[in-house]
PDB file of C-alpha atoms in Angstrom:
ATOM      1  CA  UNK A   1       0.000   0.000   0.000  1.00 51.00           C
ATOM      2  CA  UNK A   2       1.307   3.183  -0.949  1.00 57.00           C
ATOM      3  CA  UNK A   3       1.167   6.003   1.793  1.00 67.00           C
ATOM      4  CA  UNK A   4      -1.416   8.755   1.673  1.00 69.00           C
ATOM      5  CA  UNK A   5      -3.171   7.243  -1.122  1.00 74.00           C
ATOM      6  CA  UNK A   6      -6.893   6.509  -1.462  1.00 66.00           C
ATOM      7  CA  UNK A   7      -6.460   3.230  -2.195  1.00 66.00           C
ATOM      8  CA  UNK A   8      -3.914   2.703   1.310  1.00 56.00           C
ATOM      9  CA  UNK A   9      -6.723   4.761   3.134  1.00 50.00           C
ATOM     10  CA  UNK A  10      -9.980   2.531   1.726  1.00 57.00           C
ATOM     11  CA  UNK A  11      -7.218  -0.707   2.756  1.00 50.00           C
ATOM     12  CA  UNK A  12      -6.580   0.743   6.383  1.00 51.00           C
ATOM     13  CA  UNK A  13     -10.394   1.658   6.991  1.00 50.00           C
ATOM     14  CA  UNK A  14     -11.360  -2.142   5.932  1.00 46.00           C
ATOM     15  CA  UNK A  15      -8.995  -3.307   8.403  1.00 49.00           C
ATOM     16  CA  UNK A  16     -10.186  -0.872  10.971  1.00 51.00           C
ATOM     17  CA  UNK A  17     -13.692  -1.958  10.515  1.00 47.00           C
ATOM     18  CA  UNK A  18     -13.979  -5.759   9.289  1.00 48.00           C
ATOM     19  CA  UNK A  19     -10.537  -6.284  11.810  1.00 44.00           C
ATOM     20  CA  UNK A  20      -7.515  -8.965  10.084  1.00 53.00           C
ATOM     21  CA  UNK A  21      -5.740 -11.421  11.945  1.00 55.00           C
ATOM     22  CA  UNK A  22      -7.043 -11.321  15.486  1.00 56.00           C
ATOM     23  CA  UNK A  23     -10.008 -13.829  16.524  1.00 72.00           C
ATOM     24  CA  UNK A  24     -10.433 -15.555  13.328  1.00 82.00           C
ATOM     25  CA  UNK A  25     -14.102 -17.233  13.457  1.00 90.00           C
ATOM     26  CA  UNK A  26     -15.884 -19.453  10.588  1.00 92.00           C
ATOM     27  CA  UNK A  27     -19.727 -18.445  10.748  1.00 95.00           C
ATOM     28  CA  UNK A  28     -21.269 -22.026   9.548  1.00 97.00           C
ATOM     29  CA  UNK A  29     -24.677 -23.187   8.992  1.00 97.00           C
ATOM     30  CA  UNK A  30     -25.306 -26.759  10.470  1.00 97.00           C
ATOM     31  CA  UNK A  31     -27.482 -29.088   8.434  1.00 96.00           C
ATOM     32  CA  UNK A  32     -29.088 -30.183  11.174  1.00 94.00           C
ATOM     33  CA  UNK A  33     -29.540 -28.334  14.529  1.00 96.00           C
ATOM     34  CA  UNK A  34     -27.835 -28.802  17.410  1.00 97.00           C
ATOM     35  CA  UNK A  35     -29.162 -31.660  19.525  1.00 96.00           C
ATOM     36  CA  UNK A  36     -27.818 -30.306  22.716  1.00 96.00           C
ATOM     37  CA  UNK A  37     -26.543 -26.665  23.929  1.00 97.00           C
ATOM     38  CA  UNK A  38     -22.981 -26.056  23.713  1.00 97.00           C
ATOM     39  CA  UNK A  39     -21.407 -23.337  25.703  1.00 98.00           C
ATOM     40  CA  UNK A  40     -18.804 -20.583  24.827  1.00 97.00           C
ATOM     41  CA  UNK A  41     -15.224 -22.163  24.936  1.00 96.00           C
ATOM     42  CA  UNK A  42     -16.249 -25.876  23.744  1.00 97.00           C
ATOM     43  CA  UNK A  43     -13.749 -27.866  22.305  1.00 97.00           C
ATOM     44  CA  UNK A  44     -15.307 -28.049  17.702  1.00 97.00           C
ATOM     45  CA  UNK A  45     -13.021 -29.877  15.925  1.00 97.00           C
ATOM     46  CA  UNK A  46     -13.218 -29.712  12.190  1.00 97.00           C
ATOM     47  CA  UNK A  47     -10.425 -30.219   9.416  1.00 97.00           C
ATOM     48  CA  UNK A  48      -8.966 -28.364   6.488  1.00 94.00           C
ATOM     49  CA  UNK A  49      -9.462 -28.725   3.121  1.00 92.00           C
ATOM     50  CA  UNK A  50      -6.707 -30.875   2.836  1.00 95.00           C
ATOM     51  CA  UNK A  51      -8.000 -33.619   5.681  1.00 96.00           C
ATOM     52  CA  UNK A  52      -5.913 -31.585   8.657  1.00 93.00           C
ATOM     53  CA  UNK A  53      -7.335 -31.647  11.750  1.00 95.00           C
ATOM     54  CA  UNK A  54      -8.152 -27.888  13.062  1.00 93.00           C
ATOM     55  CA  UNK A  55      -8.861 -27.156  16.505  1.00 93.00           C
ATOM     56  CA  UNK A  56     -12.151 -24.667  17.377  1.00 95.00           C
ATOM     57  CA  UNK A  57     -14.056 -23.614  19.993  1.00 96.00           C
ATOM     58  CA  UNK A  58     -17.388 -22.034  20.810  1.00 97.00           C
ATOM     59  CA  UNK A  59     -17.903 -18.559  20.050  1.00 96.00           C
ATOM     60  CA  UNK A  60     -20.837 -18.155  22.202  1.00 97.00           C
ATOM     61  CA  UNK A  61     -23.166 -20.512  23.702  1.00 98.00           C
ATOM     62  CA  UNK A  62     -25.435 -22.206  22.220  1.00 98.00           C
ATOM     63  CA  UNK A  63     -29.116 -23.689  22.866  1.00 98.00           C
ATOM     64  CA  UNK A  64     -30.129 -26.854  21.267  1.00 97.00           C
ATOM     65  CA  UNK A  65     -32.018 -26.456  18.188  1.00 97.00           C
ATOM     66  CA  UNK A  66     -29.320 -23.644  17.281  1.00 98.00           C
ATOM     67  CA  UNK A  67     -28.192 -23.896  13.483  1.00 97.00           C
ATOM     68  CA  UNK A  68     -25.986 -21.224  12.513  1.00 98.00           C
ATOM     69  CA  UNK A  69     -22.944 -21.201  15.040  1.00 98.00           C
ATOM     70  CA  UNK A  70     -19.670 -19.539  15.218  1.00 97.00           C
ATOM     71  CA  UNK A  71     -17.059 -21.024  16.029  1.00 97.00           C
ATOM     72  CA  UNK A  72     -13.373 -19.371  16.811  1.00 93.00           C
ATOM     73  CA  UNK A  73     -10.346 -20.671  15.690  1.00 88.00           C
ATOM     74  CA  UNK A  74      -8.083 -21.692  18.123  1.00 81.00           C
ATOM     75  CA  UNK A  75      -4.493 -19.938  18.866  1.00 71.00           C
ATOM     76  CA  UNK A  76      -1.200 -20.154  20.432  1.00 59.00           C
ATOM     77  CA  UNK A  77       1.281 -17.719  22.051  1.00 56.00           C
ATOM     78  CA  UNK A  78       3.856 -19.004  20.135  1.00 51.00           C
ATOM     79  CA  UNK A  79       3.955 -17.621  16.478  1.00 49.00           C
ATOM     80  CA  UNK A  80       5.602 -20.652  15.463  1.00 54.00           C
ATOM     81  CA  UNK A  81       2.723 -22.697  15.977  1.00 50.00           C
ATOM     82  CA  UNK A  82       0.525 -19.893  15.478  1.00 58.00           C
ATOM     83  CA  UNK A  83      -2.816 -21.434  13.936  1.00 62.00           C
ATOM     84  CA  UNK A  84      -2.860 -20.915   9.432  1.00 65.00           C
ATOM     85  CA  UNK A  85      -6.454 -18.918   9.310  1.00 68.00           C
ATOM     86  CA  UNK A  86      -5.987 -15.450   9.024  1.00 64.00           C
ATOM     87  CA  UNK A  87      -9.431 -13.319   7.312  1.00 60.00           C
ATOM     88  CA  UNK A  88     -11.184 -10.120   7.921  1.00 57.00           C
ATOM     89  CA  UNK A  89      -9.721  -7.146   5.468  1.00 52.00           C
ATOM     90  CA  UNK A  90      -6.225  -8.261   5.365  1.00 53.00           C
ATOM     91  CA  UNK A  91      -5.123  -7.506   1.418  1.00 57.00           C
ATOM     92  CA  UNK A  92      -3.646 -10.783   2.042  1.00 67.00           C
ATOM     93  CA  UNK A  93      -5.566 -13.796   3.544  1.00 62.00           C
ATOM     94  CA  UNK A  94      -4.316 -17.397   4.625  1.00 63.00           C
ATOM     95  CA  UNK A  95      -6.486 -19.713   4.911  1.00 60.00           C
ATOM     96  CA  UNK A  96      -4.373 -22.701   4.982  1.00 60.00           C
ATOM     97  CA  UNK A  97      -6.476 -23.928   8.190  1.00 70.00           C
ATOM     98  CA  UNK A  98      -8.882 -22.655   7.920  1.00 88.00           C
ATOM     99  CA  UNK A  99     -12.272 -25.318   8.160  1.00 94.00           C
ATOM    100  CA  UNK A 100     -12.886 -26.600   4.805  1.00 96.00           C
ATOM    101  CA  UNK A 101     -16.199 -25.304   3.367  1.00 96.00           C
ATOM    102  CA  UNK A 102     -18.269 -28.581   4.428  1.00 97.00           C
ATOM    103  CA  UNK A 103     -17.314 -31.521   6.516  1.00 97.00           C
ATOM    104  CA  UNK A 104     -18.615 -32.747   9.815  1.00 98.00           C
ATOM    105  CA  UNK A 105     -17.586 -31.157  13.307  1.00 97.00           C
ATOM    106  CA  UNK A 106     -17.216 -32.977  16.335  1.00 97.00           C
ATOM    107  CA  UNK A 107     -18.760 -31.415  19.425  1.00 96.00           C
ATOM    108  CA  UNK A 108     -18.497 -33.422  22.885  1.00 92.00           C
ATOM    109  CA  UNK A 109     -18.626 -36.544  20.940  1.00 94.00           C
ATOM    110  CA  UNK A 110     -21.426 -35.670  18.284  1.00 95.00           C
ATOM    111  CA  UNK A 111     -20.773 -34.994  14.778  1.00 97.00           C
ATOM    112  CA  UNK A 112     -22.606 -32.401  12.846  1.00 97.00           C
ATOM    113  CA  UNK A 113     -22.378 -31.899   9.348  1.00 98.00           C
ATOM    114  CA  UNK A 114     -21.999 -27.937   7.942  1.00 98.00           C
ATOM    115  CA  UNK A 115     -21.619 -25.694   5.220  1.00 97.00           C
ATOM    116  CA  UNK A 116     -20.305 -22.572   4.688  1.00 95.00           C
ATOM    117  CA  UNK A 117     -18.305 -20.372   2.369  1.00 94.00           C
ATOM    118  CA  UNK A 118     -15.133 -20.039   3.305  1.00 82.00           C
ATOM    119  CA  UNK A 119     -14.212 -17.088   1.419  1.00 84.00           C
ATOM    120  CA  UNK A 120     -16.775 -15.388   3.056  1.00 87.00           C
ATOM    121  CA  UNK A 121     -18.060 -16.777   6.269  1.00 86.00           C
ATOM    122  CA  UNK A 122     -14.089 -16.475   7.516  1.00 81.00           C
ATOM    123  CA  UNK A 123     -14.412 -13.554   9.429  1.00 82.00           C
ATOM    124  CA  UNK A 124     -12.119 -12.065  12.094  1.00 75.00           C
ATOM    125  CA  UNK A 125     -14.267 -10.450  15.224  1.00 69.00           C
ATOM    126  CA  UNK A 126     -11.357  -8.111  16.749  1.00 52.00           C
ATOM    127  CA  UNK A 127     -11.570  -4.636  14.772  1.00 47.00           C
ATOM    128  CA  UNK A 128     -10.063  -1.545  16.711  1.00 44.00           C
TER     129      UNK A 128
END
């Protein structure tokens, strides 16, 4: 991005607004509701495109019957390990691990199947 251009302003205000980087969170539509609640901080585990395993958790809770759910993406402190799903306005994304756009979670033992686009249901919830 060039400085003081309207193009490096739009870029900046994007960020500022739809966030990039921090709290990455896939907002998924479940193809059948939830059979029980979940609660904010449960352990989703999904994979990649690719098969990978990626970790989640709850974004909120959740009553039964629920069947659009967000769920975070989960992080490290160490960059190394750092987790490969990085959205919101960015200019550049990665969505490496990011979930793939439909598989089957696994929530306290159950398995529910989703969709979503992962272009654009990636989101990231931490804006300034």
């Amino acid at each position: 991005m060039a400085r003081g251009t309207a193009e490096s302003f739009e870029a900046a205000r994007a960020i500022y607004n739809e966030g990039g980087n921090s709290k990455s969170y896939a907002q998924v539509s479940m193809t059948t509701p939830l059979s029980k609640s979940i609660s904010k901080g449960d352990s989703i585990m999904g994979r990649n495109s690719d098969g990978v395993e990626v970790q989640g958790k709850a974004y909120a809770d959740y009553p039964s019957g629920t069947q659009i759910i967000n769920v975070l993406y989960e992080t490290t402190d160490l960059q190394e390990s750092y987790m490969n799903c990085q959205v919101g306005a960015l200019v550049e994304t990665n969505m490496v691990d990011c979930f793939a756009n439909e598989g089957v979670f696994n929530i306290d033992g159950d398995e529910y199947a989703y969709t979503y686009n992962m272009e654009t249901d990636n989101k990231a919830a931490r804006t300034m």
